[in-house]
Coordinates of C-alpha atoms and ligand atoms in Angstrom, one line a residue:
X1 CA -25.2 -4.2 -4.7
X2 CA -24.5 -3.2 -0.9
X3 CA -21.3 -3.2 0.0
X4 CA -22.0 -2.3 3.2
X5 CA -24.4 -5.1 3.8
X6 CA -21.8 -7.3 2.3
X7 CA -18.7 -6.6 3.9
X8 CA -20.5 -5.6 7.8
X9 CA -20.8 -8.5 9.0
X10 CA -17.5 -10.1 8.6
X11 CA -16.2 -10.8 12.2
X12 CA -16.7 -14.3 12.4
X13 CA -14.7 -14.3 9.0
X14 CA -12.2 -12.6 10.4
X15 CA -11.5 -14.8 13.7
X16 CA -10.9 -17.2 10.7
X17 CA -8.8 -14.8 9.0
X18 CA -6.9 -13.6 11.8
X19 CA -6.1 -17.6 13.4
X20 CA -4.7 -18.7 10.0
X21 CA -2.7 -15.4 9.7
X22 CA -0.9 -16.4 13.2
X23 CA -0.4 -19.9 11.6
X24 CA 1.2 -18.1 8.4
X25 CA 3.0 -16.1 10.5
X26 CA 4.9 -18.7 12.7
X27 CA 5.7 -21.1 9.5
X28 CA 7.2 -18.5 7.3
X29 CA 9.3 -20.6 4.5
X30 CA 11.9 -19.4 1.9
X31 CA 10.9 -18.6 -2.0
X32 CA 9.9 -21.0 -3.8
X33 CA 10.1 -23.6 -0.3
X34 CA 6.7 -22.8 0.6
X35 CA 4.8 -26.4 0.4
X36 CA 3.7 -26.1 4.0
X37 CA 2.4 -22.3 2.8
X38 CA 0.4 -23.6 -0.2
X39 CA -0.8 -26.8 1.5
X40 CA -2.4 -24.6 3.9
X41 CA -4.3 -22.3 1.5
X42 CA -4.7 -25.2 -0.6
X43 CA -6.8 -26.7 2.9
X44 CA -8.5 -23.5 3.3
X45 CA -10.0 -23.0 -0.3
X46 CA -10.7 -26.5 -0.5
X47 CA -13.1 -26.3 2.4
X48 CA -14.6 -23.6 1.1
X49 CA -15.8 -25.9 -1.7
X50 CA -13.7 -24.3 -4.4
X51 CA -11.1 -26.1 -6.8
X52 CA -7.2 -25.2 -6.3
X53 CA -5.1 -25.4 -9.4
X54 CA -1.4 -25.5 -8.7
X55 CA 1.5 -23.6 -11.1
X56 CA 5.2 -23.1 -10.5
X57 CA 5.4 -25.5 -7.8
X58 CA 4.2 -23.7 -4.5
X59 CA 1.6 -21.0 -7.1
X60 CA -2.0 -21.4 -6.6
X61 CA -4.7 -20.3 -8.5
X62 CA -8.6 -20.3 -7.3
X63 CA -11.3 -19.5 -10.7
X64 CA -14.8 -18.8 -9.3
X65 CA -17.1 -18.4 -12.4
X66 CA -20.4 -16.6 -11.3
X67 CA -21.9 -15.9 -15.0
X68 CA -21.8 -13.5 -17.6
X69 CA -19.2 -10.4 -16.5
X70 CA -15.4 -9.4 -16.5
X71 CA -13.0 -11.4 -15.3
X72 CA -10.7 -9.7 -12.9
X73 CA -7.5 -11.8 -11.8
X74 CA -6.0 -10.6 -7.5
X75 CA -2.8 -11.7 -6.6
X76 CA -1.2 -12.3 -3.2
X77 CA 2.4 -13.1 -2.7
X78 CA 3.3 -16.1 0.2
X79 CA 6.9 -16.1 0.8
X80 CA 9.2 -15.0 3.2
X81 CA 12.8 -14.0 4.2
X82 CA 15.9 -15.1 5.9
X83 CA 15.7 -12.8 8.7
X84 CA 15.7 -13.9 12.7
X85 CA 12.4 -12.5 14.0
X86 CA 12.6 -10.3 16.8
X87 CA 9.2 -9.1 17.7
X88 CA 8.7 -11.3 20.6
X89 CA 4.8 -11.7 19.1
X90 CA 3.3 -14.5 20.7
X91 CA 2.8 -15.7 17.5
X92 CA 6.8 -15.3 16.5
X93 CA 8.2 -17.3 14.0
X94 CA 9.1 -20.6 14.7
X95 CA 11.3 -21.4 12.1
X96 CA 15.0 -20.6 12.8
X97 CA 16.5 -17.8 10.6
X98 CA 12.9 -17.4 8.3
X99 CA 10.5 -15.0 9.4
X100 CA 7.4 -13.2 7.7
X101 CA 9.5 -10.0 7.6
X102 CA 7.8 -8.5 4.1
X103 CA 4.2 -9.4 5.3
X104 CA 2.8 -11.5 2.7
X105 CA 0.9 -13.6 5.3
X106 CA -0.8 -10.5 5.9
X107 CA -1.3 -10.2 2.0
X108 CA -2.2 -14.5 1.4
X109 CA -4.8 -14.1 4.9
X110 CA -6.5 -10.9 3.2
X111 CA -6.9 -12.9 -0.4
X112 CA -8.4 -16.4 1.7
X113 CA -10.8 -13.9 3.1
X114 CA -11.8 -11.9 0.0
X115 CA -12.5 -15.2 -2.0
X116 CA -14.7 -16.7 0.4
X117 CA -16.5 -13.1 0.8
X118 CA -17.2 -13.6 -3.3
X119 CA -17.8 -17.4 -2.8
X120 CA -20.3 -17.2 0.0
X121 CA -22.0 -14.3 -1.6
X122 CA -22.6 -14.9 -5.7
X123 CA -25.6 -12.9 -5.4
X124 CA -23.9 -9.7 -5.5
X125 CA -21.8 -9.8 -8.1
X126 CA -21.3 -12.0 -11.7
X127 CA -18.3 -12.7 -13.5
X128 CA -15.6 -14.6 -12.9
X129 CA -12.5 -13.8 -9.8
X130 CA -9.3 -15.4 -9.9
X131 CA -7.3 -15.2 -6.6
X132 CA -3.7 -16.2 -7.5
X133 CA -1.2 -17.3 -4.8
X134 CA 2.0 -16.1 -6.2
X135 CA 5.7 -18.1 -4.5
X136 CA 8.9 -16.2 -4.5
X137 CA 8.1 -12.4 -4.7
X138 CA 11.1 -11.6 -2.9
X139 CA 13.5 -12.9 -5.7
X140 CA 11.8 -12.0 -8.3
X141 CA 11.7 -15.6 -10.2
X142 CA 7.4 -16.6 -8.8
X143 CA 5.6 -14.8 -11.3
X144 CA 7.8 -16.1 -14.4
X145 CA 7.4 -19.5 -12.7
X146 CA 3.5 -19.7 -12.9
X147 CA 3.8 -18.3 -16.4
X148 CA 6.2 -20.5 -17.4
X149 CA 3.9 -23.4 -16.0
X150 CA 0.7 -22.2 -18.4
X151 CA -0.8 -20.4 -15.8
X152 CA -1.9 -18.0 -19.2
X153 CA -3.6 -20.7 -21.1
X154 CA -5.1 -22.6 -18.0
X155 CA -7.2 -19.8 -16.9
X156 CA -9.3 -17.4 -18.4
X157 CA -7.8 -14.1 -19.7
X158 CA -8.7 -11.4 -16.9
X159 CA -9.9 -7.5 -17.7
X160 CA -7.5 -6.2 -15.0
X161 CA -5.4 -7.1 -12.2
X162 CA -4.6 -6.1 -9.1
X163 CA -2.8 -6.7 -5.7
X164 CA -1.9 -5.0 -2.5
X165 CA 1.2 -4.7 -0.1
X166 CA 1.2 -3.7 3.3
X167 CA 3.6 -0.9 4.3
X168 CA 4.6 0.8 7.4
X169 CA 2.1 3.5 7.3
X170 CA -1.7 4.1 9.2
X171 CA -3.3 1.2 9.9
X172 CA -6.8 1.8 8.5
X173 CA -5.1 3.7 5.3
X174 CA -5.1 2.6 1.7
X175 CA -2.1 4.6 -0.4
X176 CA -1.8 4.0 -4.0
X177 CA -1.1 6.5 -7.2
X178 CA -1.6 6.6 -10.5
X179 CA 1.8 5.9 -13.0
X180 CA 4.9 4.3 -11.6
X181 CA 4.6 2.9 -8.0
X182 CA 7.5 0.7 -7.5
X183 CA 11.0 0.4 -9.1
X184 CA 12.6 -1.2 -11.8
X185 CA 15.2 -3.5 -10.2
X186 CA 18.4 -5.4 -11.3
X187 CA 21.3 -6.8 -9.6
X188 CA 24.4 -7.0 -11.3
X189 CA 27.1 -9.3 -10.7
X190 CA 30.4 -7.5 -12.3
X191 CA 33.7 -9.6 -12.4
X192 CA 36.4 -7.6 -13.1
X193 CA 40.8 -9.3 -13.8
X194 CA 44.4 -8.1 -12.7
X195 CA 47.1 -10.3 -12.9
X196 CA 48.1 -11.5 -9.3
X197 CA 51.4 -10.8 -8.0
X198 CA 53.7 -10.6 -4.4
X199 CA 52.0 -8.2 -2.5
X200 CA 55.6 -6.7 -2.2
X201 CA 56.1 -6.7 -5.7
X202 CA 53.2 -4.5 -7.2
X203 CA 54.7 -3.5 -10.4
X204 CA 55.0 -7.1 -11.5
X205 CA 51.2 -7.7 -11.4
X206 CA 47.9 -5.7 -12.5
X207 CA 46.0 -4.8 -9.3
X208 CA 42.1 -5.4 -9.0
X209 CA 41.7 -4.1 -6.0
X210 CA 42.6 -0.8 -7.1
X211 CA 40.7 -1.0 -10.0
X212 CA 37.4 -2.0 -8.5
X213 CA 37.6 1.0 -6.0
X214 CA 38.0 3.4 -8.9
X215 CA 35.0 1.7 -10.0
X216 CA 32.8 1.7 -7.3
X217 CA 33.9 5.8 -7.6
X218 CA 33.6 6.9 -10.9
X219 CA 30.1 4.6 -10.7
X220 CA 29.1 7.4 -8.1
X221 CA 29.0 9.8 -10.8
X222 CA 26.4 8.2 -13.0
X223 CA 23.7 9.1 -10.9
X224 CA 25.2 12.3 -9.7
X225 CA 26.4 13.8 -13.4
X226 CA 24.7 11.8 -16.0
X227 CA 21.0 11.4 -15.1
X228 CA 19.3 14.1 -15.3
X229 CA 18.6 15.8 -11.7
X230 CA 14.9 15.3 -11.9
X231 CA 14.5 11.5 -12.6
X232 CA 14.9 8.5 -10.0
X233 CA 17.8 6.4 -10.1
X234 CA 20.1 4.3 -7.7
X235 CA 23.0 2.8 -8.2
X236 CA 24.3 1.2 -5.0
X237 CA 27.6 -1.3 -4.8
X238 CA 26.2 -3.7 -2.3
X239 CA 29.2 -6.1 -2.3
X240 CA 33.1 -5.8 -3.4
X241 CA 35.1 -9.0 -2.5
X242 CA 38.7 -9.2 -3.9
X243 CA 41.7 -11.0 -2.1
X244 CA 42.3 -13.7 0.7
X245 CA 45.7 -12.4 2.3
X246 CA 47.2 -8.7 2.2
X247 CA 50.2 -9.6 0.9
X248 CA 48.5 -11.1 -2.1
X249 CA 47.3 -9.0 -5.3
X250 CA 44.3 -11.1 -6.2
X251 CA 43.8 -11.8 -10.2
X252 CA 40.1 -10.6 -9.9
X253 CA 37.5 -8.7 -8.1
X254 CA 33.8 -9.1 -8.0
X255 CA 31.0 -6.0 -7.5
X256 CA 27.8 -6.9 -6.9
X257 CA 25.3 -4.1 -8.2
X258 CA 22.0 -2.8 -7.4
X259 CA 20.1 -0.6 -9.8
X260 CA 16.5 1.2 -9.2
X261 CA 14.7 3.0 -11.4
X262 CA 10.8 4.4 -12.6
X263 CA 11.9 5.1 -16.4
X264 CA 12.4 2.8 -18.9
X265 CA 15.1 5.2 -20.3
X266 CA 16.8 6.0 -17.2
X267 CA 17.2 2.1 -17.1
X268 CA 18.2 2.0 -19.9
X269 CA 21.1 4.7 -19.4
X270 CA 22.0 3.2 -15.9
X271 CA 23.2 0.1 -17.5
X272 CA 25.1 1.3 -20.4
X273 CA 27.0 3.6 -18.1
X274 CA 27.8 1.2 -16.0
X275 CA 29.0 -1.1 -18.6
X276 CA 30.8 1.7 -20.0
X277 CA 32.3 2.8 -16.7
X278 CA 33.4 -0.6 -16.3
X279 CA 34.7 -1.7 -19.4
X280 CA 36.7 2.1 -19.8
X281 CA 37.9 1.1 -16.1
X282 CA 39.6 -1.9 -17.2
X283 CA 41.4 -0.4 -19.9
X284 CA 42.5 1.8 -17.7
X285 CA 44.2 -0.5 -15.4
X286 CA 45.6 -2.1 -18.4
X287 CA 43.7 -5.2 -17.5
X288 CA 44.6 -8.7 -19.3
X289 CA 41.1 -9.9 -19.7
X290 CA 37.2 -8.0 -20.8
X291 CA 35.3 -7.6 -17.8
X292 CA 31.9 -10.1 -17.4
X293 CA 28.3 -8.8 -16.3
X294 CA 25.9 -11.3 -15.1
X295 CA 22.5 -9.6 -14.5
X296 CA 20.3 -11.6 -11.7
X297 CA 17.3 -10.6 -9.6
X298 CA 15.6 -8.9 -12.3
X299 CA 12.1 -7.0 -11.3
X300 CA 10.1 -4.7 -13.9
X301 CA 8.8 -1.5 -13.3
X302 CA 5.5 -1.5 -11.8
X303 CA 3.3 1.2 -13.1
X304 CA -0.2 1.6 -12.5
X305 CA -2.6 2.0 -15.0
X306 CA -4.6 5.2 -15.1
X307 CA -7.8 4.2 -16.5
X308 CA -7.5 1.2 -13.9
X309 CA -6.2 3.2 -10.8
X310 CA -8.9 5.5 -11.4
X311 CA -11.9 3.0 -10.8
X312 CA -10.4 1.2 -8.0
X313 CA -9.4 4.7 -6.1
X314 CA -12.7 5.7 -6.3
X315 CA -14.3 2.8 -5.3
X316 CA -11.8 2.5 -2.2
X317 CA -12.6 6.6 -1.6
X318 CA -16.9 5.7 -1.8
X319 CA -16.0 2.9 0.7
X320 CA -13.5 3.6 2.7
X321 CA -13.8 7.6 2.7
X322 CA -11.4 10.2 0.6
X323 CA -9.8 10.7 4.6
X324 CA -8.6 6.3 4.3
X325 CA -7.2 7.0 0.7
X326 CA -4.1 8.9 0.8
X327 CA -1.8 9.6 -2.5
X328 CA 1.5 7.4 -2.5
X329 CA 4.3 8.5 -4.1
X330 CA 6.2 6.2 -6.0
X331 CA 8.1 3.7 -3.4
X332 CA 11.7 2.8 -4.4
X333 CA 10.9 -1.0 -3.6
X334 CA 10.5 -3.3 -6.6
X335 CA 7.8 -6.4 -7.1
X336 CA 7.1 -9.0 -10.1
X337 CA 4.0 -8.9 -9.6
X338 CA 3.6 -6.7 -13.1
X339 CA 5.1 -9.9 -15.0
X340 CA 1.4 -11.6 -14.5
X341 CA -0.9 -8.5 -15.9
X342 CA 2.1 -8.1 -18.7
X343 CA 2.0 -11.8 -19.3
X344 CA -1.9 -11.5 -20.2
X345 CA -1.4 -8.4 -21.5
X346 CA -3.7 -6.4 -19.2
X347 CA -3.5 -3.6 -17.3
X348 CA -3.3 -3.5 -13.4
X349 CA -3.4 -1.2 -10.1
X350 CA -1.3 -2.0 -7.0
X351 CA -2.2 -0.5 -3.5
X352 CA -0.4 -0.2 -0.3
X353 CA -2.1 -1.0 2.8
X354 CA -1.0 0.9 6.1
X355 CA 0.0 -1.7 9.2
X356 CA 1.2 0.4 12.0
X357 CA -1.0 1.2 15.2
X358 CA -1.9 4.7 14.0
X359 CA -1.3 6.1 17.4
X360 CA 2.1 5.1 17.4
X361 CA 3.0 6.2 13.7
X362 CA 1.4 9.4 14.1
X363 CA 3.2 10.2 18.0
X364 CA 6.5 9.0 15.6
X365 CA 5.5 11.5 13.0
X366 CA 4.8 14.0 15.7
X367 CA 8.7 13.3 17.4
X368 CA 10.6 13.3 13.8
X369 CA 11.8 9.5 14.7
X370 CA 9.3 7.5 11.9
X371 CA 12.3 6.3 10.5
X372 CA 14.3 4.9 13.5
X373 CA 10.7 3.9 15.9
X374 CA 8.6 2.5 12.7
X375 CA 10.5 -0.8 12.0
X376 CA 9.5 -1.0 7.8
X377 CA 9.5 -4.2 5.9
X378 CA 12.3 -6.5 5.9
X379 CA 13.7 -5.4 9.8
X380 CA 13.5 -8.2 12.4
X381 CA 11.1 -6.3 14.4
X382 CA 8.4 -5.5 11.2
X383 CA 4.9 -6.2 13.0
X384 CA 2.0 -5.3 11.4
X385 CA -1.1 -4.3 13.7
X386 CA -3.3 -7.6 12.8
X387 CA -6.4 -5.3 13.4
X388 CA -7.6 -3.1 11.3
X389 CA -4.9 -4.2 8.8
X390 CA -6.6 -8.0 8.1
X391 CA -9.8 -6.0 7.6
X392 CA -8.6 -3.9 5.5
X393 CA -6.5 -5.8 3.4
X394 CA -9.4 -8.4 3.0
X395 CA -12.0 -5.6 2.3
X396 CA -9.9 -3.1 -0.2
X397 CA -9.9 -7.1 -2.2
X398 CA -13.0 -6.9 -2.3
X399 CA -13.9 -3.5 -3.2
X400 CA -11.7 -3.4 -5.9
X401 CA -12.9 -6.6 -7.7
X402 CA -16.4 -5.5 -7.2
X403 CA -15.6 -2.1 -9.1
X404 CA -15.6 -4.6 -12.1
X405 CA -18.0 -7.1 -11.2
X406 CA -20.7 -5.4 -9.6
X407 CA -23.4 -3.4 -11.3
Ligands
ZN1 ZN1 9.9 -7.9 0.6
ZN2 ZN1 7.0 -7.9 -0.1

């Protein structure tokens, strides 16, 4: 098979691409919201002549079977965040306080375009592609809620699977890396009691605001004293609410944790320190009730396979070129996307795709200001170049499923 004779020609695909990419882009909706998102890839695949199954509410799920093969499953995710766009893009968001801030448009408009590049061309490869729309990547709960639906028993059981995100790096680049390539995540919600009291009177009550500083402290410490210095970890207190009035002691406190990781084991250790540091905390202040930990926002390690990264990243380097194929090293971001593969219990590579006008990164690069000129996902003013990034998003699909399932 030619890939080059295959993928050439795809410009008039890719005014398609590239007008319902706009239309993605100024309808961004919430996790788990997005019926307007799935009606229009639902529209899209439908005209294309292929069947849309539905999972999780707002999932959807295309099954091309093209004959004897392997079956290899891609996965884009379609929501988006509560952030106020500020790009001033013709093609801004339109919906107040929801923008495409993480650029899974970018990811669901590549996908469309790969499946109709296997569906218009059947002749070049045999097996079966799945293209899976997965809802509500950004908290975590999508994934689970297409598996919970029987996305596993509806379809059939893929080799491998595999997805992309678009980052703020070289348009035109591919990054990717054997091994772990995004964080293990959890949030923790930590409620921690004092007895409330005059705020005149502090040796008549139990004080949780002093208590939840020393732990937001001595949490400091876990990272800095217990893990060991060569191993990834965060712990980050993202929010500390005690009190209404400041001559109040409040009875409780509330901490609201964020944990990263790469290593099961240094997972592992994060949380029984914390609960440790916690619990030991409360004793200390000689407080009347056991602290409670409600964990929330849970995302598993994702961890390419080496067998699996190894065939795609050569398939993207006899494509693209070894100069489009840079290494990445592991990104401290976390997906769910791992939940599907681990639900089927296959192994799976993840790739980043470069969306910044490669002039611009590399004159930032060149003035030390990438991090303050190069707005990265999640900032009000993340704008992915459409061009190359569409292309390459859509083609990188394609060339990785085709490692499987062409000769
Ligand atoms: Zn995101
Ligand atoms: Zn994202």
């Amino acid at each position: 098979m030619n890939l080059d004779s295959l993928l050439d020609n795809l410009q008039p695909q890719l005014d398609w691409q590239r007008e319902i990419y706009r239309r993605l882009h100024r309808n961004p909706e919430l996790s788990m919201q997005e019926t307007g998102t799935a009606e229009i890839i639902e529209t899209e695949l439908s005209g294309l002549g292929l069947a849309v199954q539905r999972f999780g509410g707002t999932g959807r799920v295309v099954v091309i079977e093209n004959g004897d093969g392997p079956t290899v499953l891609a996965r884009a995710d379609i929501d988006a965040l509560p952030v106020t766009e500020q790009t001033g893009l013709d093609y801004t968001s339109t919906v107040d306080g929801v923008m495409h801030a993480c650029g899974h448009d970018m990811h669901t408009a590549a996908l469309i375009g790969a499946i109709r590049v296997l569906a218009e061309n059947r002749d070049a490869w045999h097996g079966t592609y799945i293209g899976l729309f997965q809802p509500a990547e950004e908290t975590g709960v999508g994934a689970d809620a297409m598996i919970d639906d029987g996305l596993v028993a509806a379809i059939p059981r893929p080799e491998v699977a595999l997805a992309q995100h678009i980052l703020p790096l070289p348009a035109g680049r591919i990054a990717t890396a054997a091994g772990p390539i995004l964080s293990a995540a959890e949030s923790i919600k930590i409620t921690v009691f004092g007895r409330g009291g005059h705020g005149s009177m502090p040796h008549l009550a139990i004080d949780p605001v002093v208590l939840a500083a020393s732990i937001v402290m001595r949490l400091q410490s876990i990272v800095a004293r217990e893990v060991p210095p060569d191993q990834f970890a965060v712990v980050t207190v993202g929010a500390l609410n005690a009190g209404t009035k400041s001559n109040i002691i409040p009875d409780r406190a509330e901490l609201r944790l964020n944990t990263r990781s790469y290593d099961p084991q240094v997972r592992t250790q994060l949380l029984t320190a914390i609960e440790r540091i916690v619990r030991a905390e409360c004793q200390a202040a000689g407080s009347p009730q056991e602290p409670t930990f409600e964990y929330y926002d849970e995302f598993p390690l994702t961890s390419n396979d080496a067998d699996v990264n190894a065939t795609v990243t050569a398939a993207f380097r006899g494509y693209f070129g070894d100069d489009a194929v840079l290494d990445s090293p592991p990104v401290t971001a976390s997906e769910d996307f791992s939940a599907i593969p681990a639900a089927f219990g296959i192994p799976y590579d993840y790739w980043f795709i470069g969306s910044v006008d490669p002039q611009r990164y590399q004159a930032a690069v060149d003035a030390g200001t990438v991090a303050s000129d190069i707005p990265a996902n999640h900032s009000p003013f993340f704008a992915p170049v459409i061009d190359p990034t569409l292309e390459i998003g859509t083609k990188a699909q394609v060339v990785a499923a085709l490692a499987y399932l062409s000769d």
